[in-house]
């Protein structure tokens, strides 16, 4: 087997495996190294996203949503069920099978594209003439030489000080996705994306869920009007969210976990739960890289320092995805991976960071791209806003899913779309139209004049665009 490569990618998450495939498509001889192990100790490429992130969380969100629909909403359709039960082991088994399909899919794609895969930990050994020596530690240790190196080592969950993850009672996302029985009382620290998604899964299955959030504002990065609407829906569902708290001591015992905290009024409180998920953000993975061997510059968070084009301080060394600045999202990592491979090939890969969409896969889903109303106000940009509620959309009514709205923000002078914000059914799919429109610098009038199928949720997008000019047709 060859040990010399044009490109060596360290990490096979969405940033790394996509970079490896794109580089191979461009004619390079590519190796990709990843250390993730499946339950049998074998390779499990796909990174956080595939193994303990995007994919398994969406599998559990779907199972739990099916359960909630069957229990709470099938009756409205005249469907009656008796003795409805959730077998958590089957749900987790299905989730594991979905993950494995994705792992296998990536191994297949590596073969198809002639990417050589190494299972183990990759680290910098030293710089050599025209490249870098990379050591692979694992079942089959190897030393590789690459002319270009792409670091795509991702991120890991941040623990609360003094409360390390034991994955039994204090859980990171890893443990949160493998809970074996519905906890009666579930606590979450952090009402960010993981807090809301994981809180939703277990609430739907019957847990009493309490989320403790340090910030005084709910979903501060989300458009205020959208966040308010989402909060209303979560309150109605019984997801208890306490804002402005200061978490103190966290004690895990035989009977569960006790969290001491001060509430927003600075009153001392305790929360007793059977399991606690800590979702307070993530830290870049650079400890195993031996960055100092080659002088690769890291930032204060342990992230690899890069410029807008993902170039590090070293010639021929690039970094993409969660291990660098910017949003920790799989599609952002992928776009950077493609752009870097193309730059190595002398092309002009490009990522528009303003057009990276966000989706929170709760019910209702929350999705947005571009600027929020509060950002436009802060930047003193003159804009016009248009909203359309799903309540006024025929398809949403037929679905029985009418919570939320689509909101457009357009430049007051040029009418160029500056941001689109959705809370409601299928927001994750609807946001794609906004991304396309904004990539082509469309105006709200452009969307308002495009024929959308009836009845469809996407008519709400067209109507919100019409609302910018105060001429909705169905509201
Ligand atoms: P990772 O996916 O973290 O992959 C890095 C890989 O490198 C891992 O396999 C790791 O084992 C390996 N590695 C690290 N160091 C080494 C080394 N020295 N040698 C060899 N291998 C190494 N994002 C979305 O866009 N949508 C979602 O719905 C979504 N849901 C999420 C849900 C959860 C619960 C979590 C935790 C995250 C979610 N994310 C989601 C975020 C998403 O998972 C990350 O943004 C994405 O995985 C980042 O990709 P990456 O390639 O940079 O890193
Ligand atoms: P997050 O950054 O989304 O949210 C963390 C929350 O914890 C914040 O609201 C923060 O104020 C709060 N917090 C921080 N320290 C705290 C403390 N000591 N006490 C109480 N609250 C505290 O991080 P999260 O949820 O851990 O997810 C990590 C990242 O993974 C996300 O930012 C996102 O990039 C990615 N992700 C994406 C998903 C998606 O795209 N649907 C789903 C899940 C994760």
Coordinates of C-alpha atoms and ligand atoms in Angstrom, one line a residue:
X1 CA 0.0 0.0 0.0
X2 CA 1.3 3.5 -0.9
X3 CA 2.4 5.7 2.0
X4 CA 2.9 8.8 -0.1
X5 CA -0.1 10.9 -1.0
X6 CA -0.9 14.2 -2.6
X7 CA -3.4 15.0 0.1
X8 CA -3.9 13.5 3.5
X9 CA -7.1 14.3 5.4
X10 CA -7.1 13.9 9.2
X11 CA -10.7 13.2 10.3
X12 CA -13.6 11.6 8.3
X13 CA -16.5 13.7 9.6
X14 CA -18.5 15.7 7.0
X15 CA -15.6 18.2 6.6
X16 CA -13.0 15.5 6.1
X17 CA -14.7 12.8 4.1
X18 CA -16.2 15.3 1.7
X19 CA -12.8 17.0 1.3
X20 CA -11.2 13.6 0.6
X21 CA -13.8 12.7 -2.0
X22 CA -13.6 16.1 -3.8
X23 CA -9.8 16.0 -3.8
X24 CA -9.9 12.5 -5.3
X25 CA -12.4 13.6 -7.9
X26 CA -9.9 16.3 -8.9
X27 CA -7.3 13.7 -9.6
X28 CA -5.3 13.7 -6.4
X29 CA -4.0 10.6 -4.7
X30 CA -5.8 10.9 -1.3
X31 CA -5.6 9.3 2.1
X32 CA -8.1 9.9 4.9
X33 CA -7.4 8.9 8.5
X34 CA -10.1 8.5 11.2
X35 CA -10.0 7.0 14.6
X36 CA -13.8 6.6 15.4
X37 CA -14.6 3.0 16.4
X38 CA -17.9 1.2 16.2
X39 CA -19.1 -1.1 18.9
X40 CA -17.0 -3.9 17.5
X41 CA -13.9 -1.8 17.4
X42 CA -14.1 -1.4 13.6
X43 CA -14.0 1.9 11.6
X44 CA -17.0 4.2 11.7
X45 CA -16.3 7.1 9.4
X46 CA -18.7 10.0 9.4
X47 CA -17.5 11.7 12.6
X48 CA -19.7 13.3 15.2
X49 CA -22.4 14.0 12.6
X50 CA -22.9 10.4 11.6
X51 CA -22.1 8.7 14.9
X52 CA -23.3 10.9 17.7
X53 CA -24.8 14.0 16.1
X54 CA -27.0 15.0 13.1
X55 CA -28.0 11.5 11.9
X56 CA -28.7 9.6 15.2
X57 CA -30.5 12.7 16.7
X58 CA -32.8 13.0 13.7
X59 CA -33.5 9.2 13.9
X60 CA -34.6 9.6 17.5
X61 CA -36.5 12.9 16.8
X62 CA -38.4 11.0 14.1
X63 CA -39.2 8.0 16.3
X64 CA -40.3 10.2 19.2
X65 CA -42.4 12.4 16.9
X66 CA -44.1 9.3 15.5
X67 CA -45.0 8.3 19.1
X68 CA -46.3 11.7 20.0
X69 CA -48.4 11.8 16.8
X70 CA -49.8 8.4 17.4
X71 CA -50.6 9.2 21.1
X72 CA -51.9 12.8 20.7
X73 CA -53.0 13.5 17.2
X74 CA -54.1 10.3 15.4
X75 CA -57.4 10.6 17.1
X76 CA -58.1 13.8 15.2
X77 CA -57.9 11.7 12.0
X78 CA -60.3 9.1 13.3
X79 CA -57.5 6.6 14.0
X80 CA -57.7 5.0 17.3
X81 CA -55.0 3.0 19.0
X82 CA -55.0 1.2 22.3
X83 CA -52.2 0.1 24.4
X84 CA -49.7 2.5 22.7
X85 CA -46.2 1.7 23.9
X86 CA -42.6 2.8 23.1
X87 CA -40.0 0.1 23.1
X88 CA -36.9 2.2 23.7
X89 CA -34.5 -0.6 22.9
X90 CA -36.1 -1.0 19.4
X91 CA -35.9 2.8 18.9
X92 CA -32.2 2.8 19.8
X93 CA -31.5 -0.2 17.7
X94 CA -33.1 1.4 14.7
X95 CA -31.0 4.6 15.3
X96 CA -27.9 2.4 15.4
X97 CA -28.8 0.7 12.1
X98 CA -29.3 4.1 10.5
X99 CA -25.9 5.2 11.7
X100 CA -24.3 2.0 10.4
X101 CA -25.9 2.5 7.0
X102 CA -24.2 5.9 6.9
X103 CA -20.8 4.5 8.1
X104 CA -21.0 1.8 5.4
X105 CA -22.0 4.4 2.8
X106 CA -18.9 6.5 3.5
X107 CA -16.6 3.4 3.3
X108 CA -18.2 2.6 -0.1
X109 CA -17.7 6.2 -1.3
X110 CA -14.0 6.0 -0.3
X111 CA -13.7 2.8 -2.4
X112 CA -15.6 4.3 -5.3
X113 CA -13.4 7.4 -5.4
X114 CA -10.2 5.5 -4.6
X115 CA -9.5 7.3 -1.3
X116 CA -7.2 5.2 0.9
X117 CA -8.7 4.9 4.4
X118 CA -6.6 4.5 7.5
X119 CA -8.3 3.6 10.8
X120 CA -6.4 5.2 13.7
X121 CA -5.3 8.4 15.1
X122 CA -3.4 10.7 12.8
X123 CA -0.8 13.2 14.2
X124 CA 1.9 15.4 12.8
X125 CA 5.4 13.8 13.1
X126 CA 7.5 16.4 11.3
X127 CA 7.8 18.6 8.2
X128 CA 9.7 17.0 5.3
X129 CA 10.9 18.3 2.0
X130 CA 7.7 19.4 0.1
X131 CA 5.2 18.1 2.7
X132 CA 4.6 16.5 6.1
X133 CA 5.1 13.2 7.8
X134 CA 1.9 12.0 9.5
X135 CA 1.9 9.1 12.0
X136 CA -1.1 6.8 12.2
X137 CA -1.5 5.1 15.5
X138 CA -4.0 2.2 15.7
X139 CA -4.3 -1.5 15.0
X140 CA -2.1 -1.0 11.9
X141 CA 0.4 1.8 12.7
X142 CA 1.7 3.5 9.6
X143 CA 3.8 6.6 8.7
X144 CA 2.5 8.5 5.7
X145 CA 3.9 11.5 3.8
X146 CA 1.5 14.1 2.3
X147 CA 2.2 17.1 0.2
X148 CA -1.0 18.8 1.4
X149 CA -2.7 18.1 4.8
X150 CA -6.3 18.9 5.6
X151 CA -7.1 18.9 9.3
X152 CA -10.8 18.0 9.9
X153 CA -10.7 16.7 13.4
X154 CA -14.0 18.2 14.6
X155 CA -15.2 18.9 18.1
X156 CA -16.3 17.3 21.3
X157 CA -18.8 18.2 24.0
X158 CA -17.8 20.7 26.6
X159 CA -18.2 19.5 30.2
X160 CA -19.3 21.6 33.2
X161 CA -16.4 22.4 35.4
X162 CA -16.3 19.8 38.2
X163 CA -18.9 17.6 36.6
X164 CA -17.2 15.3 34.1
X165 CA -19.3 13.2 31.7
X166 CA -19.8 9.6 33.1
X167 CA -22.3 8.9 30.3
X168 CA -24.5 7.1 32.9
X169 CA -26.1 10.0 34.8
X170 CA -24.2 13.1 33.5
X171 CA -24.4 12.8 29.7
X172 CA -22.8 14.4 26.7
X173 CA -24.5 14.1 23.3
X174 CA -22.9 10.6 23.2
X175 CA -24.9 9.3 26.2
X176 CA -28.0 11.4 25.4
X177 CA -28.4 9.4 22.2
X178 CA -28.1 6.0 23.9
X179 CA -30.4 6.3 27.0
X180 CA -31.8 2.9 27.5
X181 CA -35.1 3.7 29.2
X182 CA -37.2 6.9 29.4
X183 CA -36.0 8.8 32.4
X184 CA -38.8 10.1 34.6
X185 CA -37.0 13.4 35.2
X186 CA -34.5 14.7 32.7
X187 CA -32.4 17.8 33.2
X188 CA -30.5 19.7 30.5
X189 CA -28.0 22.4 30.9
X190 CA -28.0 24.8 28.0
X191 CA -31.1 25.6 25.9
X192 CA -29.1 25.7 22.6
X193 CA -29.6 23.4 19.7
X194 CA -28.8 20.1 21.4
X195 CA -30.8 21.1 24.6
X196 CA -33.9 21.7 22.5
X197 CA -33.6 18.7 20.2
X198 CA -32.7 16.2 22.9
X199 CA -35.2 17.7 25.4
X200 CA -37.9 17.3 22.7
X201 CA -37.0 13.6 22.1
X202 CA -37.4 12.6 25.8
X203 CA -40.3 14.9 26.6
X204 CA -42.3 13.3 23.7
X205 CA -41.5 9.9 25.2
X206 CA -42.8 10.9 28.7
X207 CA -39.9 12.5 30.6
X208 CA -40.5 15.5 32.7
X209 CA -37.9 17.8 31.1
X210 CA -36.3 20.9 32.7
X211 CA -33.7 23.0 30.7
X212 CA -31.5 25.4 32.6
X213 CA -30.0 28.2 30.5
X214 CA -27.4 30.8 31.6
X215 CA -28.5 33.5 29.2
X216 CA -31.5 35.7 29.9
X217 CA -32.7 35.5 26.3
X218 CA -34.2 32.4 24.7
X219 CA -32.3 31.5 21.5
X220 CA -30.5 34.8 21.3
X221 CA -29.1 34.1 17.8
X222 CA -32.5 33.5 16.3
X223 CA -34.8 36.3 15.0
X224 CA -36.6 37.6 18.1
X225 CA -40.1 37.2 16.7
X226 CA -39.4 33.6 15.6
X227 CA -37.8 32.7 18.9
X228 CA -40.8 34.1 20.8
X229 CA -43.2 32.0 18.6
X230 CA -41.0 28.9 19.2
X231 CA -40.9 29.5 22.9
X232 CA -44.7 29.6 23.1
X233 CA -44.9 26.3 21.3
X234 CA -42.3 24.6 23.6
X235 CA -44.1 26.0 26.7
X236 CA -47.4 24.5 25.4
X237 CA -45.7 21.2 25.0
X238 CA -44.5 21.2 28.6
X239 CA -40.8 21.7 28.0
X240 CA -39.7 23.6 31.1
X241 CA -37.1 26.2 30.2
X242 CA -35.5 28.4 32.9
X243 CA -33.5 31.3 31.6
X244 CA -30.8 33.4 33.4
X245 CA -29.7 30.7 35.7
X246 CA -26.2 30.3 37.3
X247 CA -25.4 26.6 37.6
X248 CA -23.4 25.7 40.7
X249 CA -22.5 22.3 42.0
X250 CA -23.6 19.2 40.1
X251 CA -23.6 15.9 42.2
X252 CA -24.2 12.5 40.7
X253 CA -25.3 9.8 43.1
X254 CA -27.0 6.4 43.0
X255 CA -30.5 8.0 42.7
X256 CA -29.7 10.5 40.0
X257 CA -28.2 14.0 39.7
X258 CA -28.7 17.1 41.9
X259 CA -28.0 20.4 40.3
X260 CA -27.6 23.4 42.5
X261 CA -28.3 26.7 40.8
X262 CA -29.3 30.3 41.3
X263 CA -32.4 31.3 39.3
X264 CA -32.8 34.6 37.4
X265 CA -33.8 36.3 40.7
X266 CA -30.6 35.0 42.3
X267 CA -32.5 32.6 44.5
X268 CA -30.8 29.3 45.4
X269 CA -32.5 26.3 43.8
X270 CA -31.9 22.6 43.3
X271 CA -33.0 20.4 40.5
X272 CA -33.2 16.6 41.1
X273 CA -33.2 14.5 38.0
X274 CA -32.6 10.9 37.0
X275 CA -30.3 11.9 34.1
X276 CA -28.6 15.2 33.2
X277 CA -27.6 16.1 29.7
X278 CA -25.0 18.9 29.5
X279 CA -25.2 20.7 26.2
X280 CA -23.3 24.0 26.7
X281 CA -21.3 24.0 23.4
X282 CA -18.4 22.1 22.0
X283 CA -14.6 22.3 21.9
X284 CA -12.4 21.8 18.9
X285 CA -10.4 18.5 18.8
X286 CA -6.7 19.3 18.6
X287 CA -5.1 17.6 21.6
X288 CA -4.2 14.4 19.7
X289 CA -2.8 16.2 16.6
X290 CA 0.7 17.0 17.9
X291 CA 0.4 20.4 16.3
X292 CA 3.5 21.6 18.1
X293 CA 5.7 19.1 16.2
X294 CA 5.3 21.3 13.1
X295 CA 4.4 24.6 14.7
X296 CA 0.7 24.6 13.7
X297 CA -0.9 27.7 15.3
X298 CA -3.8 27.1 17.6
X299 CA -6.2 29.7 19.1
X300 CA -7.3 30.1 22.7
X301 CA -10.1 27.6 22.3
X302 CA -7.7 25.0 21.0
X303 CA -9.0 25.7 17.5
X304 CA -6.8 25.6 14.4
X305 CA -6.3 29.2 13.4
X306 CA -7.2 29.7 9.7
X307 CA -7.9 32.6 7.3
X308 CA -11.2 32.9 5.4
X309 CA -9.9 30.4 2.9
X310 CA -9.1 27.7 5.6
X311 CA -5.3 28.3 5.2
X312 CA -3.3 27.7 8.5
X313 CA 0.0 29.4 9.3
X314 CA 1.8 26.5 7.6
X315 CA 2.2 26.1 3.8
X316 CA 0.2 23.2 2.5
X317 CA -1.7 22.7 5.8
X318 CA -5.5 23.5 5.8
X319 CA -8.2 23.1 8.3
X320 CA -12.0 22.8 8.0
X321 CA -15.2 22.3 10.0
X322 CA -15.8 22.3 13.7
X323 CA -12.0 22.5 14.4
X324 CA -11.9 26.1 13.0
X325 CA -13.8 29.3 13.5
X326 CA -17.5 29.7 12.5
X327 CA -20.7 27.8 13.1
X328 CA -20.3 24.2 14.1
X329 CA -22.5 22.7 11.4
X330 CA -22.1 19.7 9.1
X331 CA -23.0 21.5 5.9
X332 CA -20.6 24.4 6.7
X333 CA -17.8 21.8 7.2
X334 CA -18.7 20.1 3.9
X335 CA -18.6 23.4 2.0
X336 CA -15.2 24.2 3.5
X337 CA -14.0 20.7 2.6
X338 CA -15.0 21.1 -1.1
X339 CA -13.6 24.6 -1.3
X340 CA -10.2 23.5 0.2
X341 CA -9.9 20.6 -2.2
X342 CA -10.6 22.9 -5.1
X343 CA -8.1 25.5 -3.9
X344 CA -5.4 22.8 -3.7
X345 CA -6.3 22.1 -7.3
X346 CA -5.7 25.8 -8.2
X347 CA -9.5 26.5 -8.5
X348 CA -11.4 29.2 -6.7
X349 CA -13.5 27.3 -4.1
X350 CA -15.8 29.7 -2.2
X351 CA -18.0 29.5 0.9
X352 CA -20.5 32.3 1.5
X353 CA -20.7 32.4 5.3
X354 CA -23.7 34.7 5.2
X355 CA -25.6 32.0 3.4
X356 CA -25.1 29.1 5.8
X357 CA -28.6 28.0 6.9
X358 CA -29.4 26.9 10.4
X359 CA -32.1 24.4 11.4
X360 CA -33.3 23.3 14.8
X361 CA -35.2 20.1 14.3
X362 CA -37.7 20.5 17.1
X363 CA -41.5 20.6 16.4
X364 CA -42.1 23.2 15.2
X365 CA -38.8 23.3 13.3
X366 CA -36.9 26.5 13.3
X367 CA -34.8 27.5 10.3
X368 CA -33.2 30.6 9.0
X369 CA -30.6 32.1 6.7
X370 CA -29.1 35.5 6.5
X371 CA -29.7 38.4 8.9
X372 CA -32.1 38.6 11.8
X373 CA -34.3 41.7 12.4
X374 CA -32.2 42.6 15.5
X375 CA -28.9 42.4 13.4
X376 CA -30.3 44.7 10.7
X377 CA -31.4 47.2 13.4
X378 CA -28.0 47.1 15.0
X379 CA -26.3 47.7 11.7
X380 CA -28.8 50.5 10.9
X381 CA -29.9 48.8 7.6
X382 CA -33.3 50.0 6.4
X383 CA -35.5 47.0 5.6
X384 CA -39.0 45.9 5.1
X385 CA -40.5 42.8 6.8
X386 CA -43.2 40.5 5.7
X387 CA -44.7 37.5 7.6
X388 CA -47.2 34.9 6.7
X389 CA -48.7 32.5 9.4
X390 CA -49.0 28.8 8.6
X391 CA -52.5 29.0 10.1
X392 CA -53.5 30.7 6.8
X393 CA -52.0 28.0 4.6
X394 CA -54.3 25.3 3.3
X395 CA -51.7 22.5 3.3
X396 CA -50.7 23.2 6.9
X397 CA -54.4 23.0 7.9
X398 CA -54.8 19.7 6.1
X399 CA -51.6 18.5 7.9
X400 CA -53.0 19.7 11.2
X401 CA -49.7 21.5 11.7
X402 CA -50.4 25.3 11.7
X403 CA -48.0 26.6 14.3
X404 CA -45.6 29.3 13.2
X405 CA -44.8 31.5 10.3
X406 CA -42.5 32.4 7.5
X407 CA -40.8 35.8 7.7
X408 CA -39.0 37.7 5.0
X409 CA -36.6 40.7 5.6
X410 CA -35.8 42.7 2.4
X411 CA -33.7 45.8 1.8
X412 CA -36.0 48.8 1.9
X413 CA -34.4 50.4 -1.2
X414 CA -33.4 47.5 -3.5
X415 CA -35.8 44.8 -2.1
X416 CA -32.9 42.3 -2.0
X417 CA -33.7 39.5 0.4
X418 CA -31.5 39.9 3.5
X419 CA -32.9 37.2 5.7
X420 CA -35.6 34.5 5.8
X421 CA -36.8 33.0 9.1
X422 CA -39.2 30.1 9.5
X423 CA -40.8 28.5 12.5
X424 CA -43.2 25.8 11.5
X425 CA -43.7 22.5 9.7
X426 CA -40.9 21.4 7.3
X427 CA -38.9 24.6 8.0
X428 CA -35.8 22.5 7.3
X429 CA -36.9 21.9 3.7
X430 CA -38.6 25.3 3.1
X431 CA -35.4 27.2 4.0
X432 CA -33.6 25.8 0.9
X433 CA -35.7 28.0 -1.4
X434 CA -34.5 31.0 0.6
X435 CA -30.9 29.9 0.3
X436 CA -31.2 29.6 -3.5
X437 CA -33.0 32.9 -3.8
X438 CA -30.3 34.7 -1.7
X439 CA -27.4 33.0 -3.5
X440 CA -28.8 34.5 -6.7
X441 CA -29.4 37.8 -4.9
X442 CA -33.1 37.7 -5.5
X443 CA -35.6 40.3 -4.4
X444 CA -38.7 39.5 -2.4
X445 CA -40.7 40.5 -5.5
X446 CA -38.9 37.7 -7.4
X447 CA -40.2 35.1 -5.0
X448 CA -43.6 36.7 -4.9
X449 CA -43.9 36.3 -8.7
X450 CA -42.8 32.6 -8.9
X451 CA -45.6 30.0 -9.3
X452 CA -45.6 27.7 -6.2
X453 CA -47.6 24.5 -6.2
X454 CA -51.0 24.4 -4.4
X455 CA -51.6 23.2 -1.8
X456 CA -48.1 23.3 -0.4
X457 CA -46.3 24.7 2.6
X458 CA -44.0 26.6 0.2
X459 CA -46.9 28.9 -0.7
X460 CA -46.3 30.4 2.8
X461 CA -42.8 31.4 1.5
X462 CA -44.4 33.1 -1.5
X463 CA -47.0 34.8 0.7
X464 CA -44.4 36.0 3.1
X465 CA -42.5 37.6 0.1
X466 CA -45.8 39.2 -0.9
X467 CA -46.2 40.4 2.6
X468 CA -43.1 42.5 2.3
X469 CA -45.1 44.6 -0.2
X470 CA -48.2 44.3 2.0
X471 CA -50.2 42.3 -0.6
X472 CA -50.7 38.8 0.8
X473 CA -53.5 37.1 -1.0
X474 CA -54.6 34.6 1.7
X475 CA -54.2 36.5 4.9
Ligands
LIG1 P1 -16.6 15.7 13.2 O1 -17.9 15.4 12.6 O2 -16.5 16.0 14.6 O3 -15.5 14.7 12.7 C1 -14.2 14.7 13.1 C2 -13.6 13.3 13.0 O4 -12.2 13.3 13.2 C3 -14.2 12.3 14.0 O5 -14.5 11.1 13.4 C4 -13.0 12.1 15.0 O6 -13.0 10.9 15.6 C5 -11.8 12.3 14.0 N1 -10.6 12.7 14.7 C6 -10.3 13.6 15.5 N2 -9.0 13.7 15.8 C7 -8.4 12.8 15.1 C8 -7.1 12.4 14.9 N3 -6.1 13.0 15.5 N4 -6.8 11.3 14.1 C9 -7.8 10.7 13.4 N5 -9.1 11.0 13.5 C10 -9.4 12.1 14.3 N6 -24.9 19.8 12.4 C11 -25.8 20.1 11.4 O7 -25.4 20.7 10.4 N7 -27.1 19.6 11.4 C12 -27.5 18.8 12.5 O8 -28.6 18.4 12.5 C13 -26.6 18.6 13.6 N8 -27.0 17.9 14.6 C14 -26.1 17.6 15.6 C15 -26.5 16.9 16.7 C16 -25.7 16.7 17.8 C17 -26.2 15.9 19.0 C18 -24.3 17.2 17.7 C19 -23.4 16.9 18.8 C20 -23.9 17.9 16.6 C21 -24.8 18.1 15.6 N9 -24.4 18.9 14.5 C22 -25.3 19.1 13.5 C23 -23.0 19.4 14.3 C24 -22.2 18.5 13.4 O9 -22.2 17.2 13.9 C25 -20.8 19.0 13.3 O10 -20.8 20.4 12.9 C26 -20.0 18.2 12.2 O11 -20.0 16.9 12.6 C27 -18.6 18.8 12.1 O12 -17.9 18.1 11.1 P2 -16.4 17.9 11.1 O13 -16.0 17.1 10.0 O14 -15.7 19.2 11.3 O15 -16.0 17.1 12.5
LIG2 P1 -25.1 25.7 21.7 O1 -24.0 26.6 21.5 O2 -26.1 25.6 20.6 O3 -25.9 26.0 23.0 C1 -25.3 26.0 24.3 C2 -26.2 26.8 25.2 O4 -25.7 26.5 26.5 C3 -26.2 28.3 25.0 O5 -27.5 28.7 25.0 C4 -25.4 28.8 26.2 O6 -25.8 30.1 26.6 C5 -25.7 27.8 27.3 N1 -24.7 27.6 28.3 C6 -23.4 27.7 28.2 N2 -22.8 27.5 29.4 C7 -23.8 27.3 30.3 C8 -23.9 27.1 31.7 N3 -22.8 27.0 32.4 N4 -25.1 26.9 32.3 C9 -26.2 27.0 31.5 N5 -26.2 27.3 30.2 C10 -25.0 27.4 29.6 O7 -24.4 24.3 22.0 P2 -25.0 22.8 22.0 O8 -26.4 22.8 22.2 O9 -24.1 22.1 23.0 O10 -24.6 22.3 20.6 C11 -23.3 22.4 20.1 C12 -23.3 22.7 18.6 O11 -23.6 21.6 17.9 C13 -24.4 23.8 18.2 O12 -23.9 25.1 18.4 C14 -24.4 23.5 16.8 O13 -23.4 24.1 16.1 C15 -24.3 22.0 16.7 N6 -25.6 21.3 16.6 C16 -26.3 21.6 15.5 C17 -27.6 21.0 15.4 C18 -28.4 21.4 14.2 O14 -27.9 22.0 13.3 N7 -29.7 21.1 14.2 C19 -28.1 20.1 16.4 C20 -27.3 20.0 17.5 C21 -26.0 20.5 17.6

